[in-house]
Amino acid sequence: MNGRIENIAEHYTIDELQKLKVLLEKIEKEKKTVLKSSTTIYKFSQEYKKYINLTFTSSYIKSVVLSLKHLSGFFGEHKLLVELSLKNIEEFKYYLMNRAPKGFVVYMRTLKAAFNIAQEWGYITNNPFQKIKYKTSQNKKPIFITRDELQLVIAKEQSILMRNIYLFAFNTGCRLGEIVTLKWKNIDLENKTITIGDEEFITKSNKQRIIPISSELIKELKKMKKKNVNSKHYVFGKSKTFPYRGEYISRKFKKAIRNAKLKEEVHFHTLRHSFASQLAMKGVPIVVLKELLGHSSITTTAIYSHADIKSLQMAIKHL
């Protein structure tokens, strides 16, 4: 083989060989581009479902599956991603509004997120869902619970591990998917910080963030960390090396909420809302909240720019 290369080299100048190398690299790059651009809705759906399976809750995965099912039902599963234009997605939007009016907004948001990943993977150059506009319901203020109400919930929970999970979520604002994948390597007890996002777990915003640990939480984490625990073990796992599924924790929390006789609307994500709400009401700047929550846009964080009714009544007294 080396002899053949040497024979070829004898017939070309160095400049010609360099041009040949550039040409071959260009051909190889174009081959890869063609391969990526030939990705169908079906192929991407299979890959994306595998991608989200380990880090997202079952309810979100269900939304993704249904969204992709509607997409392939409208266009056909052999439709190429690169063939989907803005006009195509507008037509799909009206189809989905009539086909699934109750889940329409969720499905559109889910598909927009999925196609952002398709763009990152190089399957498409632009996300056709980005410019699609549609009416959403009026933004409601997020439901939250107080620290006293959290204690009522904890009192109704028999599992010590579950109690610690509820306390952790309330004091960090972490998403359930972030909590179930958290390992001891992500917790620095000495510097009192938690790192969310690493090579094993990609956050929703694709950005790593650091969360300071409160004095209440640091005590519980120190109790939890035993001598035989290493950095690769799960903090809140079913075992040291096996995580809980998010829906199991959600069900446990819902049961405790009902036993504590709190509002039916309260669910596990309420703990994240509660973390943000209590900080907002204490005057923490919205830009700081944005970083703690890991939001990619401050618009998302803006829903926490509120006060409770007592704070509003106190404000009116200044008139």
mmCIF file of C-alpha atoms in Angstrom:
data_model
loop_
_atom_site.group_PDB
_atom_site.id
_atom_site.type_symbol
_atom_site.label_atom_id
_atom_site.label_comp_id
_atom_site.label_asym_id
_atom_site.label_seq_id
_atom_site.Cartn_x
_atom_site.Cartn_y
_atom_site.Cartn_z
ATOM 1 C CA MET A 1 0.000 0.000 0.000
ATOM 2 C CA ASN A 2 2.808 2.419 0.940
ATOM 3 C CA GLY A 3 4.510 1.585 -2.344
ATOM 4 C CA ARG A 4 1.382 2.534 -4.307
ATOM 5 C CA ILE A 5 1.151 5.885 -2.486
ATOM 6 C CA GLU A 6 4.806 6.589 -3.222
ATOM 7 C CA ASN A 7 4.233 5.773 -6.924
ATOM 8 C CA ILE A 8 1.255 8.165 -7.066
ATOM 9 C CA ALA A 9 3.250 10.870 -5.311
ATOM 10 C CA GLU A 10 5.974 10.621 -7.971
ATOM 11 C CA HIS A 11 3.520 11.839 -10.636
ATOM 12 C CA TYR A 12 2.351 14.955 -8.749
ATOM 13 C CA THR A 13 3.953 18.088 -7.382
ATOM 14 C CA ILE A 14 3.599 19.002 -3.702
ATOM 15 C CA ASP A 15 1.123 21.732 -4.661
ATOM 16 C CA GLU A 16 -0.984 19.281 -6.671
ATOM 17 C CA LEU A 17 -0.961 16.748 -3.843
ATOM 18 C CA GLN A 18 -2.151 19.419 -1.419
ATOM 19 C CA LYS A 19 -5.026 20.339 -3.765
ATOM 20 C CA LEU A 20 -5.908 16.649 -4.099
ATOM 21 C CA LYS A 21 -5.987 16.293 -0.312
ATOM 22 C CA VAL A 22 -8.323 19.297 0.017
ATOM 23 C CA LEU A 23 -10.584 17.848 -2.699
ATOM 24 C CA LEU A 24 -10.784 14.456 -0.978
ATOM 25 C CA GLU A 25 -11.602 16.107 2.369
ATOM 26 C CA LYS A 26 -14.346 18.146 0.679
ATOM 27 C CA ILE A 27 -15.835 14.994 -0.883
ATOM 28 C CA GLU A 28 -15.786 13.239 2.508
ATOM 29 C CA LYS A 29 -17.462 16.210 4.182
ATOM 30 C CA GLU A 30 -20.155 16.323 1.494
ATOM 31 C CA LYS A 31 -20.780 12.592 1.941
ATOM 32 C CA LYS A 32 -21.382 13.149 5.653
ATOM 33 C CA THR A 33 -23.653 16.126 4.921
ATOM 34 C CA VAL A 34 -25.714 14.033 2.484
ATOM 35 C CA LEU A 35 -25.956 11.277 5.099
ATOM 36 C CA LYS A 36 -27.252 13.725 7.740
ATOM 37 C CA SER A 37 -29.628 15.465 5.345
ATOM 38 C CA SER A 38 -31.191 12.105 4.493
ATOM 39 C CA THR A 39 -32.476 11.707 8.067
ATOM 40 C CA THR A 40 -36.185 10.885 8.109
ATOM 41 C CA ILE A 41 -38.778 11.741 10.757
ATOM 42 C CA TYR A 42 -38.779 8.066 11.754
ATOM 43 C CA LYS A 43 -34.988 7.835 12.153
ATOM 44 C CA PHE A 44 -34.796 11.058 14.151
ATOM 45 C CA SER A 45 -37.758 10.026 16.330
ATOM 46 C CA GLN A 46 -36.021 6.793 17.316
ATOM 47 C CA GLU A 47 -32.754 8.565 18.124
ATOM 48 C CA TYR A 48 -34.412 11.409 20.032
ATOM 49 C CA LYS A 49 -36.503 9.067 22.184
ATOM 50 C CA LYS A 50 -33.329 7.226 23.214
ATOM 51 C CA TYR A 51 -31.664 10.576 23.944
ATOM 52 C CA ILE A 52 -34.386 11.759 26.370
ATOM 53 C CA ASN A 53 -35.181 8.389 27.932
ATOM 54 C CA LEU A 54 -32.634 8.538 30.766
ATOM 55 C CA THR A 55 -32.846 12.189 31.774
ATOM 56 C CA PHE A 56 -36.514 13.182 31.486
ATOM 57 C CA THR A 57 -39.651 12.206 33.382
ATOM 58 C CA SER A 58 -42.107 9.694 31.952
ATOM 59 C CA SER A 59 -44.779 12.385 31.509
ATOM 60 C CA TYR A 60 -42.436 14.461 29.326
ATOM 61 C CA ILE A 61 -41.380 11.380 27.358
ATOM 62 C CA LYS A 62 -45.068 10.595 26.785
ATOM 63 C CA SER A 63 -45.576 14.133 25.390
ATOM 64 C CA VAL A 64 -42.599 13.658 23.077
ATOM 65 C CA VAL A 65 -43.879 10.309 21.804
ATOM 66 C CA LEU A 66 -47.349 11.728 21.113
ATOM 67 C CA SER A 67 -45.907 14.861 19.464
ATOM 68 C CA LEU A 68 -43.695 12.855 17.127
ATOM 69 C CA LYS A 69 -46.604 10.510 16.382
ATOM 70 C CA HIS A 70 -48.710 13.498 15.249
ATOM 71 C CA LEU A 71 -45.795 14.774 13.172
ATOM 72 C CA SER A 72 -45.211 11.470 11.360
ATOM 73 C CA GLY A 73 -48.975 10.982 11.010
ATOM 74 C CA PHE A 74 -49.260 14.259 9.120
ATOM 75 C CA PHE A 75 -46.108 14.126 6.985
ATOM 76 C CA GLY A 76 -45.374 10.391 6.883
ATOM 77 C CA GLU A 77 -42.485 8.794 8.758
ATOM 78 C CA HIS A 78 -40.254 8.709 5.654
ATOM 79 C CA LYS A 79 -40.391 12.483 5.176
ATOM 80 C CA LEU A 80 -36.896 14.021 5.388
ATOM 81 C CA LEU A 81 -36.316 16.568 8.147
ATOM 82 C CA VAL A 82 -34.618 18.949 5.703
ATOM 83 C CA GLU A 83 -37.756 18.963 3.553
ATOM 84 C CA LEU A 84 -39.888 20.465 6.331
ATOM 85 C CA SER A 85 -40.354 24.157 5.507
ATOM 86 C CA LEU A 86 -41.932 26.970 7.508
ATOM 87 C CA LYS A 87 -45.033 26.665 5.294
ATOM 88 C CA ASN A 88 -45.203 22.917 5.998
ATOM 89 C CA ILE A 89 -45.122 23.504 9.754
ATOM 90 C CA GLU A 90 -47.788 26.225 9.477
ATOM 91 C CA GLU A 91 -50.043 23.667 7.756
ATOM 92 C CA PHE A 92 -49.201 21.117 10.439
ATOM 93 C CA LYS A 93 -50.030 23.718 13.131
ATOM 94 C CA TYR A 94 -53.614 24.103 11.890
ATOM 95 C CA TYR A 95 -53.983 20.330 11.574
ATOM 96 C CA LEU A 96 -52.785 19.863 15.166
ATOM 97 C CA MET A 97 -55.056 22.629 16.501
ATOM 98 C CA ASN A 98 -58.066 20.699 15.212
ATOM 99 C CA ARG A 99 -56.740 17.223 15.898
ATOM 100 C CA ALA A 100 -55.520 17.771 19.473
ATOM 101 C CA PRO A 101 -56.789 21.151 20.782
ATOM 102 C CA LYS A 102 -56.118 20.370 24.459
ATOM 103 C CA GLY A 103 -52.531 19.247 23.955
ATOM 104 C CA PHE A 104 -51.732 21.577 21.057
ATOM 105 C CA VAL A 105 -49.502 24.056 22.925
ATOM 106 C CA VAL A 106 -47.557 21.317 24.731
ATOM 107 C CA TYR A 107 -47.004 19.375 21.509
ATOM 108 C CA MET A 108 -45.773 22.446 19.626
ATOM 109 C CA ARG A 109 -43.346 23.358 22.411
ATOM 110 C CA THR A 110 -42.148 19.765 22.620
ATOM 111 C CA LEU A 111 -41.496 19.580 18.880
ATOM 112 C CA LYS A 112 -39.710 22.928 18.927
ATOM 113 C CA ALA A 113 -37.348 21.553 21.609
ATOM 114 C CA ALA A 114 -36.859 18.318 19.637
ATOM 115 C CA PHE A 115 -35.968 20.188 16.460
ATOM 116 C CA ASN A 116 -33.477 22.320 18.392
ATOM 117 C CA ILE A 117 -31.644 19.078 19.115
ATOM 118 C CA ALA A 118 -31.967 18.010 15.461
ATOM 119 C CA GLN A 119 -30.275 21.286 14.557
ATOM 120 C CA GLU A 120 -27.490 20.674 17.091
ATOM 121 C CA TRP A 121 -26.944 17.207 15.617
ATOM 122 C CA GLY A 122 -26.568 18.717 12.163
ATOM 123 C CA TYR A 123 -29.690 17.129 10.677
ATOM 124 C CA ILE A 124 -31.159 20.540 9.783
ATOM 125 C CA THR A 125 -29.665 24.018 9.443
ATOM 126 C CA ASN A 126 -32.726 25.901 10.746
ATOM 127 C CA ASN A 127 -35.535 24.927 13.099
ATOM 128 C CA PRO A 128 -38.851 25.471 11.219
ATOM 129 C CA PHE A 129 -40.750 25.549 14.529
ATOM 130 C CA GLN A 130 -38.853 28.621 15.781
ATOM 131 C CA LYS A 131 -40.862 31.188 13.825
ATOM 132 C CA ILE A 132 -44.268 29.575 14.254
ATOM 133 C CA LYS A 133 -46.626 31.800 16.232
ATOM 134 C CA TYR A 134 -49.762 30.683 18.056
ATOM 135 C CA LYS A 135 -51.917 31.833 20.931
ATOM 136 C CA THR A 136 -51.295 30.345 24.324
ATOM 137 C CA SER A 137 -53.426 30.600 27.422
ATOM 138 C CA GLN A 138 -52.794 33.555 29.699
ATOM 139 C CA ASN A 139 -49.800 32.973 31.950
ATOM 140 C CA LYS A 140 -50.918 32.145 35.462
ATOM 141 C CA LYS A 141 -48.812 32.769 38.522
ATOM 142 C CA PRO A 142 -47.096 29.517 39.540
ATOM 143 C CA ILE A 143 -48.507 27.608 42.492
ATOM 144 C CA PHE A 144 -46.126 27.351 45.418
ATOM 145 C CA ILE A 145 -46.118 26.049 48.981
ATOM 146 C CA THR A 146 -44.651 27.622 52.108
ATOM 147 C CA ARG A 147 -41.968 26.136 54.336
ATOM 148 C CA ASP A 148 -44.629 25.273 56.918
ATOM 149 C CA GLU A 149 -46.655 23.435 54.269
ATOM 150 C CA LEU A 150 -43.529 21.549 53.229
ATOM 151 C CA GLN A 151 -43.146 20.355 56.810
ATOM 152 C CA LEU A 152 -46.745 19.076 56.707
ATOM 153 C CA VAL A 153 -45.894 17.069 53.593
ATOM 154 C CA ILE A 154 -42.671 15.718 55.108
ATOM 155 C CA ALA A 155 -44.589 14.659 58.228
ATOM 156 C CA LYS A 156 -46.870 12.532 56.017
ATOM 157 C CA GLU A 157 -43.968 10.846 54.210
ATOM 158 C CA GLN A 158 -42.624 7.661 55.810
ATOM 159 C CA SER A 159 -39.513 7.298 53.645
ATOM 160 C CA ILE A 160 -36.530 9.263 54.958
ATOM 161 C CA LEU A 161 -34.997 9.321 51.481
ATOM 162 C CA MET A 162 -38.176 10.787 49.974
ATOM 163 C CA ARG A 163 -38.285 13.421 52.724
ATOM 164 C CA ASN A 164 -34.741 14.422 51.826
ATOM 165 C CA ILE A 165 -35.648 14.609 48.138
ATOM 166 C CA TYR A 166 -38.566 16.971 48.885
ATOM 167 C CA LEU A 167 -36.340 19.103 51.101
ATOM 168 C CA PHE A 168 -33.600 19.153 48.455
ATOM 169 C CA ALA A 169 -35.997 20.264 45.687
ATOM 170 C CA PHE A 170 -37.488 22.990 47.902
ATOM 171 C CA ASN A 171 -34.049 24.371 48.818
ATOM 172 C CA THR A 172 -32.357 24.149 45.402
ATOM 173 C CA GLY A 173 -35.093 24.569 42.782
ATOM 174 C CA CYS A 174 -33.698 21.586 40.880
ATOM 175 C CA ARG A 175 -35.844 19.807 38.315
ATOM 176 C CA LEU A 176 -36.853 16.225 39.067
ATOM 177 C CA GLY A 177 -34.733 14.945 36.159
ATOM 178 C CA GLU A 178 -31.709 16.712 37.653
ATOM 179 C CA ILE A 179 -32.321 15.265 41.111
ATOM 180 C CA VAL A 180 -32.653 11.605 40.081
ATOM 181 C CA THR A 181 -29.377 11.758 38.098
ATOM 182 C CA LEU A 182 -27.403 13.675 40.747
ATOM 183 C CA LYS A 183 -24.235 11.972 42.000
ATOM 184 C CA TRP A 184 -21.989 12.732 44.953
ATOM 185 C CA LYS A 185 -19.315 14.054 42.587
ATOM 186 C CA ASN A 186 -21.731 16.924 41.859
ATOM 187 C CA ILE A 187 -21.877 17.965 45.525
ATOM 188 C CA ASP A 188 -19.069 19.892 47.196
ATOM 189 C CA LEU A 189 -19.844 19.818 50.926
ATOM 190 C CA GLU A 190 -16.698 21.736 51.803
ATOM 191 C CA ASN A 191 -17.535 24.727 49.583
ATOM 192 C CA LYS A 192 -21.288 24.182 50.004
ATOM 193 C CA THR A 193 -22.141 24.041 46.303
ATOM 194 C CA ILE A 194 -24.031 21.775 43.900
ATOM 195 C CA THR A 195 -23.020 21.477 40.251
ATOM 196 C CA ILE A 196 -25.878 20.700 37.869
ATOM 197 C CA GLY A 197 -24.813 19.454 34.443
ATOM 198 C CA ASP A 198 -21.719 17.509 33.394
ATOM 199 C CA GLU A 199 -20.551 15.022 30.762
ATOM 200 C CA GLU A 200 -23.111 12.464 32.008
ATOM 201 C CA PHE A 201 -26.130 14.753 32.377
ATOM 202 C CA ILE A 202 -27.033 17.565 29.963
ATOM 203 C CA THR A 203 -29.329 20.186 31.478
ATOM 204 C CA LYS A 204 -32.472 21.460 29.760
ATOM 205 C CA SER A 205 -30.697 24.718 28.848
ATOM 206 C CA ASN A 206 -27.479 22.883 27.860
ATOM 207 C CA LYS A 207 -25.614 24.954 30.449
ATOM 208 C CA GLN A 208 -23.904 23.930 33.664
ATOM 209 C CA ARG A 209 -24.932 25.862 36.781
ATOM 210 C CA ILE A 210 -23.738 26.141 40.377
ATOM 211 C CA ILE A 211 -26.229 26.277 43.259
ATOM 212 C CA PRO A 212 -25.138 27.233 46.807
ATOM 213 C CA ILE A 213 -26.302 24.820 49.532
ATOM 214 C CA SER A 214 -28.403 26.263 52.372
ATOM 215 C CA SER A 215 -27.426 25.625 56.001
ATOM 216 C CA GLU A 216 -30.562 23.480 56.492
ATOM 217 C CA LEU A 217 -29.729 21.302 53.506
ATOM 218 C CA ILE A 218 -26.007 20.942 54.261
ATOM 219 C CA LYS A 219 -26.845 19.222 57.567
ATOM 220 C CA GLU A 220 -29.035 16.619 55.851
ATOM 221 C CA LEU A 221 -26.507 15.962 53.067
ATOM 222 C CA LYS A 222 -23.727 15.407 55.611
ATOM 223 C CA LYS A 223 -25.932 12.871 57.390
ATOM 224 C CA MET A 224 -26.646 11.121 54.090
ATOM 225 C CA LYS A 225 -23.054 10.858 52.923
ATOM 226 C CA LYS A 226 -21.599 7.736 54.491
ATOM 227 C CA LYS A 227 -18.013 6.583 54.547
ATOM 228 C CA ASN A 228 -18.580 3.857 51.948
ATOM 229 C CA VAL A 229 -20.084 6.283 49.405
ATOM 230 C CA ASN A 230 -17.934 7.271 46.433
ATOM 231 C CA SER A 231 -18.247 10.083 43.911
ATOM 232 C CA LYS A 232 -19.963 7.902 41.272
ATOM 233 C CA HIS A 233 -22.826 6.872 43.546
ATOM 234 C CA TYR A 234 -26.279 8.419 43.197
ATOM 235 C CA VAL A 235 -27.277 10.838 45.953
ATOM 236 C CA PHE A 236 -30.956 9.877 45.865
ATOM 237 C CA GLY A 237 -30.759 6.504 44.130
ATOM 238 C CA LYS A 238 -32.817 3.368 44.617
ATOM 239 C CA SER A 239 -29.398 1.929 45.316
ATOM 240 C CA LYS A 240 -25.929 3.453 45.114
ATOM 241 C CA THR A 241 -25.642 2.598 41.426
ATOM 242 C CA PHE A 242 -29.269 2.597 40.282
ATOM 243 C CA PRO A 243 -31.494 5.717 40.086
ATOM 244 C CA TYR A 244 -35.180 6.081 40.869
ATOM 245 C CA ARG A 245 -37.509 6.847 37.988
ATOM 246 C CA GLY A 246 -38.984 10.319 38.193
ATOM 247 C CA GLU A 247 -42.608 9.201 38.007
ATOM 248 C CA TYR A 248 -42.175 7.041 41.140
ATOM 249 C CA ILE A 249 -41.030 10.066 43.147
ATOM 250 C CA SER A 250 -43.849 12.160 41.657
ATOM 251 C CA ARG A 251 -46.430 9.595 42.775
ATOM 252 C CA LYS A 252 -44.953 9.429 46.289
ATOM 253 C CA PHE A 253 -45.026 13.214 46.571
ATOM 254 C CA LYS A 254 -48.613 13.409 45.323
ATOM 255 C CA LYS A 255 -49.690 10.861 47.933
ATOM 256 C CA ALA A 256 -48.009 12.884 50.697
ATOM 257 C CA ILE A 257 -49.660 16.081 49.401
ATOM 258 C CA ARG A 258 -53.101 14.470 49.589
ATOM 259 C CA ASN A 259 -52.428 13.074 53.063
ATOM 260 C CA ALA A 260 -51.359 16.558 54.165
ATOM 261 C CA LYS A 261 -54.650 17.878 52.707
ATOM 262 C CA LEU A 262 -52.966 20.480 50.511
ATOM 263 C CA LYS A 263 -54.328 21.722 47.174
ATOM 264 C CA GLU A 264 -54.769 19.072 44.481
ATOM 265 C CA GLU A 265 -52.934 21.336 42.007
ATOM 266 C CA VAL A 266 -49.681 20.905 43.955
ATOM 267 C CA HIS A 267 -47.253 18.513 42.276
ATOM 268 C CA PHE A 268 -43.514 17.813 42.481
ATOM 269 C CA HIS A 269 -42.564 20.693 40.154
ATOM 270 C CA THR A 270 -44.314 22.971 42.677
ATOM 271 C CA LEU A 271 -41.212 22.592 44.851
ATOM 272 C CA ARG A 272 -39.148 24.295 42.137
ATOM 273 C CA HIS A 273 -41.748 27.064 41.908
ATOM 274 C CA SER A 274 -41.671 27.382 45.704
ATOM 275 C CA PHE A 275 -37.885 27.800 45.736
ATOM 276 C CA ALA A 276 -38.083 30.604 43.179
ATOM 277 C CA SER A 277 -41.161 32.245 44.701
ATOM 278 C CA GLN A 278 -39.778 32.484 48.221
ATOM 279 C CA LEU A 279 -36.574 34.098 46.892
ATOM 280 C CA ALA A 280 -38.533 36.501 44.665
ATOM 281 C CA MET A 281 -40.668 37.636 47.597
ATOM 282 C CA LYS A 282 -37.501 38.306 49.596
ATOM 283 C CA GLY A 283 -36.297 40.659 46.895
ATOM 284 C CA VAL A 284 -33.736 38.473 45.102
ATOM 285 C CA PRO A 285 -33.085 40.069 41.653
ATOM 286 C CA ILE A 286 -34.653 38.272 38.694
ATOM 287 C CA VAL A 287 -31.258 37.914 36.956
ATOM 288 C CA VAL A 288 -29.989 35.974 39.979
ATOM 289 C CA LEU A 289 -33.092 33.761 39.934
ATOM 290 C CA LYS A 290 -32.486 33.082 36.252
ATOM 291 C CA GLU A 291 -29.006 31.714 37.003
ATOM 292 C CA LEU A 292 -30.139 29.633 39.981
ATOM 293 C CA LEU A 293 -32.995 28.074 37.996
ATOM 294 C CA GLY A 294 -30.917 27.515 34.864
ATOM 295 C CA HIS A 295 -33.328 29.297 32.529
ATOM 296 C CA SER A 296 -32.037 30.091 29.048
ATOM 297 C CA SER A 297 -34.274 33.169 28.842
ATOM 298 C CA ILE A 298 -35.159 35.751 31.497
ATOM 299 C CA THR A 299 -38.695 35.780 30.040
ATOM 300 C CA THR A 300 -39.243 32.348 31.603
ATOM 301 C CA THR A 301 -38.020 33.605 34.979
ATOM 302 C CA ALA A 302 -40.314 36.639 34.794
ATOM 303 C CA ILE A 303 -43.289 34.595 36.042
ATOM 304 C CA TYR A 304 -41.706 34.749 39.517
ATOM 305 C CA SER A 305 -41.719 38.554 39.592
ATOM 306 C CA HIS A 306 -44.672 38.563 41.908
ATOM 307 C CA ALA A 307 -45.640 39.041 45.516
ATOM 308 C CA ASP A 308 -48.218 37.299 47.661
ATOM 309 C CA ILE A 309 -51.473 39.034 48.567
ATOM 310 C CA LYS A 310 -50.116 40.159 51.942
ATOM 311 C CA SER A 311 -47.191 41.893 50.261
ATOM 312 C CA LEU A 312 -49.585 43.609 47.861
ATOM 313 C CA GLN A 313 -51.773 44.777 50.755
ATOM 314 C CA MET A 314 -48.729 46.155 52.568
ATOM 315 C CA ALA A 315 -47.703 48.027 49.408
ATOM 316 C CA ILE A 316 -51.139 49.667 49.096
ATOM 317 C CA LYS A 317 -50.857 50.973 52.680
ATOM 318 C CA HIS A 318 -48.077 53.279 51.505
ATOM 319 C CA LEU A 319 -50.601 55.245 49.382
#
